[in-house]
XYZ file of C-alpha atoms in Angstrom:
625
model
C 100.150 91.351 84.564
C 99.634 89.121 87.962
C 99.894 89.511 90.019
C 99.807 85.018 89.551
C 99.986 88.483 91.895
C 100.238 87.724 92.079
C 99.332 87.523 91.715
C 98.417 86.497 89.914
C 98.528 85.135 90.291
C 99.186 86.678 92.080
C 100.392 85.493 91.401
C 103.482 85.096 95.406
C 105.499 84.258 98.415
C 107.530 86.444 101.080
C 110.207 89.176 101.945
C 113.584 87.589 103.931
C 113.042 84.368 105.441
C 112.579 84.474 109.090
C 111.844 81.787 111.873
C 109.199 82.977 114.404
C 108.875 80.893 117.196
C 106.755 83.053 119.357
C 103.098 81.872 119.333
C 100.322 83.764 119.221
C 99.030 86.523 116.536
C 101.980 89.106 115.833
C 101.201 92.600 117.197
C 100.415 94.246 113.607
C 100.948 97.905 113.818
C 98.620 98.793 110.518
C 98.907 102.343 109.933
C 95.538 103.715 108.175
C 95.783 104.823 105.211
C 94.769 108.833 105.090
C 91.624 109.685 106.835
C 89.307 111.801 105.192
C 86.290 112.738 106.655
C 82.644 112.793 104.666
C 81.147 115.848 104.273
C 78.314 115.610 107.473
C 75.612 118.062 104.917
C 76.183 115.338 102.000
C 74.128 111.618 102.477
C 76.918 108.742 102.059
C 76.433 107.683 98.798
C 73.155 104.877 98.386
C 76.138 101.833 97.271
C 77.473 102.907 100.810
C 74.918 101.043 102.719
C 71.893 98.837 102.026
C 68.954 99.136 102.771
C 68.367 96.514 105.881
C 71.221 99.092 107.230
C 74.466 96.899 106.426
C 77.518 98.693 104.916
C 78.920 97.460 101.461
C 81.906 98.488 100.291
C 81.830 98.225 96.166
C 84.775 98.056 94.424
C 85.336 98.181 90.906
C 87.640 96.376 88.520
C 89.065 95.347 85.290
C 89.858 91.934 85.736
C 87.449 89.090 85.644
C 87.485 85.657 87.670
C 89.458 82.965 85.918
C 88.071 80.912 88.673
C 87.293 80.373 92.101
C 89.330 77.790 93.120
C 92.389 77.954 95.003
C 94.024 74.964 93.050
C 93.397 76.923 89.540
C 92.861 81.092 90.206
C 96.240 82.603 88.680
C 94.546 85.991 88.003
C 95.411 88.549 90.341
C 91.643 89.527 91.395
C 91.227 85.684 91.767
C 94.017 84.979 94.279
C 93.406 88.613 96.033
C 89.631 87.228 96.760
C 91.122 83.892 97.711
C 93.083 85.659 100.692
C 89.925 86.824 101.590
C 88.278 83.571 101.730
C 91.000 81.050 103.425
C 93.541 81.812 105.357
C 98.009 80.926 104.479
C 100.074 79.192 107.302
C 101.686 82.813 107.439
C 101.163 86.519 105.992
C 102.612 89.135 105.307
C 103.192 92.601 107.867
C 101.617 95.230 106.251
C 104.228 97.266 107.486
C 107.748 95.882 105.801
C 106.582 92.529 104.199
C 108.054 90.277 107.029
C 106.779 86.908 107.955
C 104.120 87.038 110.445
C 101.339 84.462 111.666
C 98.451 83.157 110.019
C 96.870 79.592 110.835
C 100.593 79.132 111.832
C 101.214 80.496 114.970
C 104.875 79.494 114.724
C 107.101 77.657 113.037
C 110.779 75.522 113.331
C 113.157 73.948 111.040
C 115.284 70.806 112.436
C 118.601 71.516 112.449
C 119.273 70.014 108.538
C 116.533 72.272 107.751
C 115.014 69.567 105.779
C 111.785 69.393 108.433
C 109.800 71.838 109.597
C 106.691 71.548 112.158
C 104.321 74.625 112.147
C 102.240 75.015 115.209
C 98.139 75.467 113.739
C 96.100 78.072 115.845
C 93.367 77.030 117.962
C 91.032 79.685 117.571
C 90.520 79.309 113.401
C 87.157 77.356 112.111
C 85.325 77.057 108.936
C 82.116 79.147 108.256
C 80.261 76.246 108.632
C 81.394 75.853 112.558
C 84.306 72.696 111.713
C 87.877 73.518 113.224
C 90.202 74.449 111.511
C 93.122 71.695 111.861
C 96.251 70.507 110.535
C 94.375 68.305 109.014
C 93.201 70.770 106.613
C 96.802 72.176 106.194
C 98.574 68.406 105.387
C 94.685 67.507 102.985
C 95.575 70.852 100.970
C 99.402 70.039 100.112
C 99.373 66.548 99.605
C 96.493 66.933 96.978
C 98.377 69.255 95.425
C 101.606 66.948 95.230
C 99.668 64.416 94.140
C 96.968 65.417 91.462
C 98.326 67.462 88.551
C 95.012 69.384 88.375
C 95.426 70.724 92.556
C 99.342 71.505 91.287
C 97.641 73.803 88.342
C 98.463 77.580 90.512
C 100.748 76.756 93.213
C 102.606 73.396 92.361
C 105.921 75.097 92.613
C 105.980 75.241 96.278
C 105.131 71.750 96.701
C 107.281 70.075 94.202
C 110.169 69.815 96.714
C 108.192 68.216 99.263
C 108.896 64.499 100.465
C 105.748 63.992 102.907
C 103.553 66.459 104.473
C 101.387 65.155 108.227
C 99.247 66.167 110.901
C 100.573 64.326 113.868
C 98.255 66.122 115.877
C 95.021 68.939 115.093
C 97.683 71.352 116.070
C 101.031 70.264 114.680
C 101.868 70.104 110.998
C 104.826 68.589 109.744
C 106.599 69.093 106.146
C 109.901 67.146 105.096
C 111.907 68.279 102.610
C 113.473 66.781 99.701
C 116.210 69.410 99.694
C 116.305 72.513 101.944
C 114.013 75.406 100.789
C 113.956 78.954 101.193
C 110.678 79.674 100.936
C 109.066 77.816 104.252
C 107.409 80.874 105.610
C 106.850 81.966 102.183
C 104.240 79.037 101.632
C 101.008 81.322 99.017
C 99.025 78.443 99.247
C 95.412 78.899 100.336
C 94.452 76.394 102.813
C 91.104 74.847 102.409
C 88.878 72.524 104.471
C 89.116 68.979 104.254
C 86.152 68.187 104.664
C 84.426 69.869 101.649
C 87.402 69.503 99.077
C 87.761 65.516 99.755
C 84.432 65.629 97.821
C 85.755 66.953 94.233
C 86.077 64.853 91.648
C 88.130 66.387 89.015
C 90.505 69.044 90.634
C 91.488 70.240 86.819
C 87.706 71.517 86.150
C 85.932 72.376 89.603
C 85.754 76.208 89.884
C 84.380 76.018 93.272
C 81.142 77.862 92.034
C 78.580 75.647 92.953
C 77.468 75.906 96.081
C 77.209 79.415 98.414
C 77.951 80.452 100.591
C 81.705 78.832 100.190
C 82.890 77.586 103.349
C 86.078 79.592 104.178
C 87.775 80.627 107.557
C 89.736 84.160 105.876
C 88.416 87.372 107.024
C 85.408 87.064 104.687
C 82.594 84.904 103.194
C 82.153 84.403 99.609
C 78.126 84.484 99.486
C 77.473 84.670 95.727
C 79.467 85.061 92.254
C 77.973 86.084 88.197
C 80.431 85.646 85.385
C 81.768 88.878 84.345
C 79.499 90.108 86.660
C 80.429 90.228 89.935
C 81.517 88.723 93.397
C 79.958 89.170 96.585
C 81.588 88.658 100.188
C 80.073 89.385 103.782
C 82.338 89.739 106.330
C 83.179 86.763 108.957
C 82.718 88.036 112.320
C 84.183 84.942 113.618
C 88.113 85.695 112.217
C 90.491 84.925 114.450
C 92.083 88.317 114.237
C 88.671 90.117 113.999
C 85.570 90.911 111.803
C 85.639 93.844 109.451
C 84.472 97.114 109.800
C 82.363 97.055 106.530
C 79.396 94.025 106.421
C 79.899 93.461 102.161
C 82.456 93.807 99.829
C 81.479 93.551 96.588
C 83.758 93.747 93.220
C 82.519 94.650 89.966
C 83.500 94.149 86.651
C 83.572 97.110 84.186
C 85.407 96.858 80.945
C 85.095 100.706 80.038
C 87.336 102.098 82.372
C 86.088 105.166 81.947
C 82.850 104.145 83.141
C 83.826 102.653 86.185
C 85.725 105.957 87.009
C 81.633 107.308 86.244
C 80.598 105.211 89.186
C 82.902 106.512 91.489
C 81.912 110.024 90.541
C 78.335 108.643 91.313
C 78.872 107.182 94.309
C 77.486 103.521 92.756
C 80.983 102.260 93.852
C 83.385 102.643 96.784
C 87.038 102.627 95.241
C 88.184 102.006 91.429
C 91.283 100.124 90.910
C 91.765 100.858 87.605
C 93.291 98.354 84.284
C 95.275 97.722 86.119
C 95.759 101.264 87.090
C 94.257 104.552 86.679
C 95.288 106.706 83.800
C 97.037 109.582 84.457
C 93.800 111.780 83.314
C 91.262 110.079 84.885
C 94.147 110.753 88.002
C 94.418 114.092 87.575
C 90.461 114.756 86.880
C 89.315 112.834 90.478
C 91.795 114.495 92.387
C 90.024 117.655 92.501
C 86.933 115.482 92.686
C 84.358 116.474 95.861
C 85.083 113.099 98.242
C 87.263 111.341 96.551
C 90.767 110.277 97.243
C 93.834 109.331 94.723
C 96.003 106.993 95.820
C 99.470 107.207 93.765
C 102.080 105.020 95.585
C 105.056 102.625 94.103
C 103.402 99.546 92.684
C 104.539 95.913 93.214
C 104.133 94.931 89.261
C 106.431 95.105 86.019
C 105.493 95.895 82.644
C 107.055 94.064 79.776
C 107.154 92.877 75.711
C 107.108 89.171 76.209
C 108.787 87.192 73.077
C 107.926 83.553 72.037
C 110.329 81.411 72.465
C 108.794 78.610 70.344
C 106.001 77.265 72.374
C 106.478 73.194 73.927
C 105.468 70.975 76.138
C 107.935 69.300 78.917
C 108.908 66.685 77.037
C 109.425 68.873 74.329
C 106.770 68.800 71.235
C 106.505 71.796 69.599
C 103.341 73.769 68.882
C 101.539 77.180 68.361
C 102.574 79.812 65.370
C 105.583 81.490 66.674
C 107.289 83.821 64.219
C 111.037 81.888 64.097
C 112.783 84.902 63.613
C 112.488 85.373 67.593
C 114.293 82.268 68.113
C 117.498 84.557 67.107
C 118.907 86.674 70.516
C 120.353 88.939 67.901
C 116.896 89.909 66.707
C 115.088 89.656 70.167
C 117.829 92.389 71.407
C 117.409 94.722 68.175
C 113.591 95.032 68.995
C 114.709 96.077 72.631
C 116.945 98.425 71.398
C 114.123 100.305 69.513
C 112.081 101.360 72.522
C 112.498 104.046 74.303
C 111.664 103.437 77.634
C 111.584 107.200 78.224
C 109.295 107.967 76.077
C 107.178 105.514 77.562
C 107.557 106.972 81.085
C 106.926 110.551 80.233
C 104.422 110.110 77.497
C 102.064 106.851 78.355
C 102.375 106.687 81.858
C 103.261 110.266 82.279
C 105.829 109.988 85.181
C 103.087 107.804 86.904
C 106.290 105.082 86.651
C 109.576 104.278 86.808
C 111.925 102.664 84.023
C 112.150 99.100 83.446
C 115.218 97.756 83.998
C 115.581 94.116 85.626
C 112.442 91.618 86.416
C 111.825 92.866 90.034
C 110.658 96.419 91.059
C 112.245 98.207 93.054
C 109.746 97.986 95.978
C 111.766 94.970 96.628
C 115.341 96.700 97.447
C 117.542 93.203 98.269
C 116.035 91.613 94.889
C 115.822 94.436 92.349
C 119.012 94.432 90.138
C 119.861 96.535 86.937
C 122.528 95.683 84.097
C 125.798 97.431 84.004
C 125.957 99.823 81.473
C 128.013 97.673 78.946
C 125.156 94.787 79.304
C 121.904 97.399 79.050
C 120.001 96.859 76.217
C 119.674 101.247 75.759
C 117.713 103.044 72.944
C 119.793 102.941 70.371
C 118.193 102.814 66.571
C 121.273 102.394 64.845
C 122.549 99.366 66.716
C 119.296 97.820 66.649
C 119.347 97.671 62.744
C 122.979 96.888 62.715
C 122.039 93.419 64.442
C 119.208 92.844 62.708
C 121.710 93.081 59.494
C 124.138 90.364 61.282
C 120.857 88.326 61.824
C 120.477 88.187 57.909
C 117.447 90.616 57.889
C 118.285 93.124 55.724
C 116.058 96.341 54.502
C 115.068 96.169 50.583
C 114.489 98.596 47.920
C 110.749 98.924 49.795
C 112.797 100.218 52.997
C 111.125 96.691 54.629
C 113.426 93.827 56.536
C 113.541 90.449 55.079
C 114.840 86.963 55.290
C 116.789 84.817 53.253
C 113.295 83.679 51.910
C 112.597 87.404 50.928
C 109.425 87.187 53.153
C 108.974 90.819 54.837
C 109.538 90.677 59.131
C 106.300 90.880 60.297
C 105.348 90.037 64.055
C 101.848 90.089 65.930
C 101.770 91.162 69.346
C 98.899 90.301 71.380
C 97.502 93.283 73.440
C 94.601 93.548 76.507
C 91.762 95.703 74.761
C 90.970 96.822 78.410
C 94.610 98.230 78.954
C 94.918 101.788 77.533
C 98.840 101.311 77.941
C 99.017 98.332 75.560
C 97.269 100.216 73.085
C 99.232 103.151 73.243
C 102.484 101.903 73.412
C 101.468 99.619 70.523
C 101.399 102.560 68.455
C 105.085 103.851 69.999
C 106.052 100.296 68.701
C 104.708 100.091 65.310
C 106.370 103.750 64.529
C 109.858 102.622 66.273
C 109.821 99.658 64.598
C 108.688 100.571 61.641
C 111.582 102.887 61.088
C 113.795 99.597 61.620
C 111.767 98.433 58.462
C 110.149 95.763 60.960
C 106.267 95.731 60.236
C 103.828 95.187 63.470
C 100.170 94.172 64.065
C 98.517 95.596 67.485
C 96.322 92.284 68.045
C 93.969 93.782 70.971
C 91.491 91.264 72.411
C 89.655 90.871 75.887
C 90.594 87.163 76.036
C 94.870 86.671 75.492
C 94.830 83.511 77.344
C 93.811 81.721 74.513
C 96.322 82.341 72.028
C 98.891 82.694 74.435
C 98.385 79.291 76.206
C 98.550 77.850 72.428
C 101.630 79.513 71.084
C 99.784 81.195 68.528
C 101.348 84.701 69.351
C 105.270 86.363 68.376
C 105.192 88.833 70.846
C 102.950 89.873 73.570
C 102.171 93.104 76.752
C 103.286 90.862 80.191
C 103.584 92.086 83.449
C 103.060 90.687 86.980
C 102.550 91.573 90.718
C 105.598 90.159 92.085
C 105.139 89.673 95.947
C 108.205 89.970 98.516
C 109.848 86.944 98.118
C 110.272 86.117 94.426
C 110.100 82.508 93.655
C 107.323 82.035 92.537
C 107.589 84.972 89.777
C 110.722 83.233 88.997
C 109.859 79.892 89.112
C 107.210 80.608 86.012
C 110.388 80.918 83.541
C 111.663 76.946 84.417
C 111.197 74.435 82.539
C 109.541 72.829 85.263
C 106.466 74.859 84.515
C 105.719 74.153 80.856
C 102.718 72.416 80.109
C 102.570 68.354 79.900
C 100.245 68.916 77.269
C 99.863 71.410 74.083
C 97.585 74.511 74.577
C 96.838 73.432 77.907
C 97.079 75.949 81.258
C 100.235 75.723 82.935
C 102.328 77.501 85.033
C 104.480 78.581 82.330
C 104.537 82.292 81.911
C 106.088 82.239 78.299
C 107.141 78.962 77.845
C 110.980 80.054 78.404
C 113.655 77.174 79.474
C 116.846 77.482 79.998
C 119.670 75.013 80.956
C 121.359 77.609 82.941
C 118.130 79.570 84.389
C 117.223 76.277 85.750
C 120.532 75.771 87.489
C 119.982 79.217 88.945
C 117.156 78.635 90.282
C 117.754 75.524 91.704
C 120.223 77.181 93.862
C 118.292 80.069 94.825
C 115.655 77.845 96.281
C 117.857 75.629 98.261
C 119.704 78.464 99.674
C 118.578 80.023 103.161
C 121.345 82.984 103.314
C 119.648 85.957 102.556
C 122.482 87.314 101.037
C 123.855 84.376 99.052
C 120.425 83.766 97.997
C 119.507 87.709 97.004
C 122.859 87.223 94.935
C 121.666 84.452 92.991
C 118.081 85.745 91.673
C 120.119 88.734 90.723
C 121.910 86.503 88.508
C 118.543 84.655 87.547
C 117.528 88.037 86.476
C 120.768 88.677 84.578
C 120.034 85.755 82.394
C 116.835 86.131 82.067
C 117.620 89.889 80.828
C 120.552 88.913 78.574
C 118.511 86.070 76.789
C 116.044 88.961 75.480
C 113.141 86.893 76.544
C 111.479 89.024 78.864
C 111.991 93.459 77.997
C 110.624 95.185 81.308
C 109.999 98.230 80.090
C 108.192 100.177 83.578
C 107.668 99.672 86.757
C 104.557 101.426 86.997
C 103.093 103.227 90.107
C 99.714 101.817 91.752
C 96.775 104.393 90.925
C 93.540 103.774 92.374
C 90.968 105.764 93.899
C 88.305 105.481 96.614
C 84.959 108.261 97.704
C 85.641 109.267 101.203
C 82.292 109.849 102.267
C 82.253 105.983 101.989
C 85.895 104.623 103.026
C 86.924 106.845 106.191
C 90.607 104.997 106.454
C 91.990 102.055 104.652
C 95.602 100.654 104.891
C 97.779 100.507 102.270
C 100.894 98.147 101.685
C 103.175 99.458 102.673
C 101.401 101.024 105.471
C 103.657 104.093 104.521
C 103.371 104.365 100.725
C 102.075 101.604 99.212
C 99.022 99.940 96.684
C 95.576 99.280 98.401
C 94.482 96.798 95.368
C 95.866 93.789 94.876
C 98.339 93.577 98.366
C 100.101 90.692 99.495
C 97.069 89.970 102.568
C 93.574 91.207 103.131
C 94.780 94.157 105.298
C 92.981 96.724 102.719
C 89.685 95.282 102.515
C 89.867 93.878 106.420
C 91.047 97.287 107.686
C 88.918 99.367 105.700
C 86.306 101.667 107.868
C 82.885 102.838 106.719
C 82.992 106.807 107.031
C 81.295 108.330 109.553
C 77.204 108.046 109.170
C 77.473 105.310 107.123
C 75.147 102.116 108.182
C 77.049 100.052 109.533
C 79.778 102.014 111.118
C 80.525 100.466 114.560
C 83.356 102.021 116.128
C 82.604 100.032 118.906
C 82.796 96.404 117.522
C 85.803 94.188 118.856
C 88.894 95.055 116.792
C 91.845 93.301 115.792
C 94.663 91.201 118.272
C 96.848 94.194 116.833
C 94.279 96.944 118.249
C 93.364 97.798 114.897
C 89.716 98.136 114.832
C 88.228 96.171 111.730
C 84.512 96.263 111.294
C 82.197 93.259 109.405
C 82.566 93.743 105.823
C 81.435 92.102 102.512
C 83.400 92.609 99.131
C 81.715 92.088 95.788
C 83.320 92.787 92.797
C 80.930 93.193 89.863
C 83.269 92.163 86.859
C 81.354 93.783 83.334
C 81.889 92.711 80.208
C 83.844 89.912 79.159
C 87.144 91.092 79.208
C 89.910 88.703 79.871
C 92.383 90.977 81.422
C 95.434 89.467 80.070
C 96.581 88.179 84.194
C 95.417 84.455 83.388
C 97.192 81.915 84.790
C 98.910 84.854 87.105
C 100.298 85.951 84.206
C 98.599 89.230 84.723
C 100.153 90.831 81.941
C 98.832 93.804 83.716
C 98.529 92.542 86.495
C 97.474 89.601 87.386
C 98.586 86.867 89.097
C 100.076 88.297 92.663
């Protein structure tokens, strides 16, 4: 749903490629998010600040840890606390998404474009007082391009590499094996050397061990609880300047409902929702005392994902897969029976836009829709028409069957902590169901497990696409199916496809904006026409936060954007306790962008066990980036 984004999985990587070669932090001009004063008669809620006077900013969320380490994380809470804890050679403006620095202060291609030598800050060290190095940088990518288990998240970005050095503690070289676009768009966490070279096996650390976890992002991860929660203090030694709040914690809830409860009660600071808000609990908390809804464009999709007959790379076969789907004719006549409308008006209740191609429209030079004689429109008729050609026929019971005279029956998996799933299951089983197709809502709080065996026909996806794409497209190659059956991959639905591949392949080689925005469009085409993937929304980013706790907080973008889940830290780094909270020191250094950002720890208290369905960033509701 990552979002691996991203974020999922975030669940990752940038906006248009851009070579900076001036040194030193960028001038970030973060615009707060709105500023809403506490009410100076009402105490700041007791979760506000602690009682040895240090302000803790709770924030509570759907989505438990898949793990802690970098090499692994594909949720999109994962990889959103990872950009907390390490820094990226470069990040994101909060502004428009361009390329700015982060442990790279600059960066330059050779003239083939086949090196490139980023420039390492000198003013970054770990949390336990080691510099920060190139070292670090070169340790981190060549572990990843050389054990499979580091290459489990992020192995996409590496795979084109030829040989990665530190010359020097401040230089950091990468050749290329072909030219890539996606140099400044490089998600990879960067972690220290010197702790890491200790792991055994990459494939099964989670990093969990020991705490606090040595880190040199804008916060400290200081202790973690399965389905629990996660608890950060802020760093005061960042680089580009301590946080305003001294703990973040997120928090786990599974009822949704009762997480919105907290808020109400002041036990947390913001609620991000599963992944979002509904529109209710929306519309009841914005005439809430002290409490602000934030309803911006999102960054994810929301789709049906088919299976397209589950294998590994060298091609072996497994999981349950109904073979039915393996017919485009039959794929397209169950994405002719939904009505996307519907779904807008009545699920998400205008709190979205309608699906049409894999990337939102957030991200203007990537987001493509199908002419009018390719879309795939609600149209009943048509759909059963096809599903006659396909040799599925209705019998005297008013029920599709095969050749075999078995009844068509699919399974689609569903996140029992997404309200959405489970209500546009119900849209599905009636619109189908009038097609004579029969359909099984299977909702559970752990997906990953069926889905990573095959053992699924049809299943709720969505991710958190971040502003350069290639990583949310890279997850549909057959480069990323697993080496092994049932095993974690990065694989989002264990699509390949001859001419995908070729696409993409192109796409990633190509550094013309232009040329290369053209060819996703047409990796988007194909993946649209194949009836794989059926984005169905593009829903909005709903979250909420008690203003008597969170005087300003920036959003991305700074002008209307999500505060959850972003493509940097710049919500939870910018965020300022309100006025009379402990903790609130106006007066502490700010950021090299004259942003003040106080200390601050994040925990997230994750409840429950549910799985939101973002593993392996496939945040089906968000999860990877």
């Amino acid at each position: 749903m990552v979002t691996r984004v991203p974020p999922h999985p975030s669940r990752p990587p940038r906006g248009r490629l851009r070579v900076l070669l001036a040194s030193g932090a960028a001038a970030l001009a973060l615009a707060a998010g709105s500023v809403v004063p506490g009410n100076p008669l009402t105490p700041a809620p007791q979760e506000a600040h602690a009682a040895d006077g240090k302000s803790t900013l709770t924030v509570a969320v759907a989505q438990s840890v898949d793990s802690l380490s970098p090499f692994l994380a594909q949720r999109l809470l994962s990889t959103s606390i990872h950009r907390l804890m390490y820094d990226f050679l470069t990040n994101y403006d909060a502004k428009d998404n361009h390329t700015i620095p982060g442990l790279a202060t600059k960066w330059e291609p050779s003239a083939d474009k086949l090196t490139w030598t980023y420039t390492i800050r000198s003013d970054s060290k770990w949390s336990d007082g080691e510099k920060a190095t190139a070292e670090d940088a070169a340790w981190t990518f060549n572990t990843m391009m050389t054990d499979e288990g580091a290459a489990t998240s992020n192995g996409s970005f590496v795979s084109n590499f030829r040989k990665v050095t530190a010359p020097s503690p401040d230089k950091l070289v990468i050749e290329l094996k072909q030219p890539q676009a996606t140099m400044t768009a490089l998600d990879v966490p960067i972690v220290p050397k010197h702790v890491w070279e200790k792991v055994g096996d990459f494939s099964k650390f989670n990093n969990d061990t020991k705490f606090p976890i040595v880190g040199n992002g804008p916060f400290i991860l200081t202790d973690y609880k399965v389905d629990s929660y996660v608890k950060l203090k802020a760093n005061k030694d960042f680089w580009r300047g301590a946080p305003k709040f001294d703990e973040l914690v997120f928090r786990y809830y599974k009822d949704q409902d009762a997480a919105v409860a907290a808020l109400r009660k002041g036990e947390v600071s913001f609620v991000a929702g599963s992944p979002s808000l509904t529109p209710a609990q929306a519309a009841s908390l914005k005439s809430a005392d002290n409490i602000k809804v934030n309803d911006a464009p999102g960054r994810r999709f929301y789709a049906l994902a088919t299976n397209p007959g589950a294998r590994t790379k060298d091609g072996k076969k497994f999981g349950d897969g109904h073979a039915a789907l393996l017919d485009q004719k039959v794929r397209q006549a169950l994405f002719m029976a939904v009505d996307r409308t519907t779904i807008i008006d009545k699920v998400f209740q205008g709190h979205a836009i309608e699906g049409e191609g894999y990337i939102p429209p957030r991200y203007g030079s990537y987001f493509w829709k199908p002419a009018a004689d390719q879309k795939h429109a609600f149209d009943p008729a048509k759909a059963g028409a096809l599903l006659d050609e396909a040799g599925y026929k209705k019998n005297s019971d008013g029920k599709r069957a095969g050749k075999d005279g078995k009844p068509l029956d699919f399974r689609i998996l569903c996140h029992a902590t997404d309200p959405n799933d489970k209500a546009i299951g119900k849209y599905l089983q009636e619109w189908w169901g009038d097609l004579g197709v029969g359909l099984k809502v299977d909702c559970r709080d752990n997906v990953s497990d069926p889905w990573y065996a095959g053992e699924y026909d049809l299943a709720f996806d969505g991710w958190s696409v971040n502003p350069d794409p290639d990583f949310v497209m890279s997850i549909h190659t057959c480069a990323a199916l697993p080496a092994k059956a049932k095993e974690s991959a990065a694989t989002d639905n264990f699509i390949c496809d001859k001419q995908y591949d070729e696409l993409y392949a192109k796409q990633l080689a190509e550094y013309d904006p232009a040329k290369r925005a053209d060819l996703i469009k047409q990796m988007e085409s194909r993946l649209y026409d194949t009836g794989y993937m059926n984005v169905m929304a593009y829903p909005n980013a709903v979250e909420a936060y008690r203003t008597d706790q969170i005087k300003s907080i920036t959003t991305m973008p700074s002008d209307a954007g999500n505060i959850f889940g972003q493509d940097g830290y710049w919500s939870w780094w910018s965020a300022t306790p309100a006025a009379g909270a402990s903790g609130d020191s106006s007066g502490d250094s700010g950021s090299s962008t004259g942003v003040l950002i106080g200390v601050g720890v994040a925990v997230v208290v994750l409840a429950g066990g549910g799985l939101l369905f973002a593993m392996r960033r496939r945040s089906t509701a968000e999860d990877r980036e």
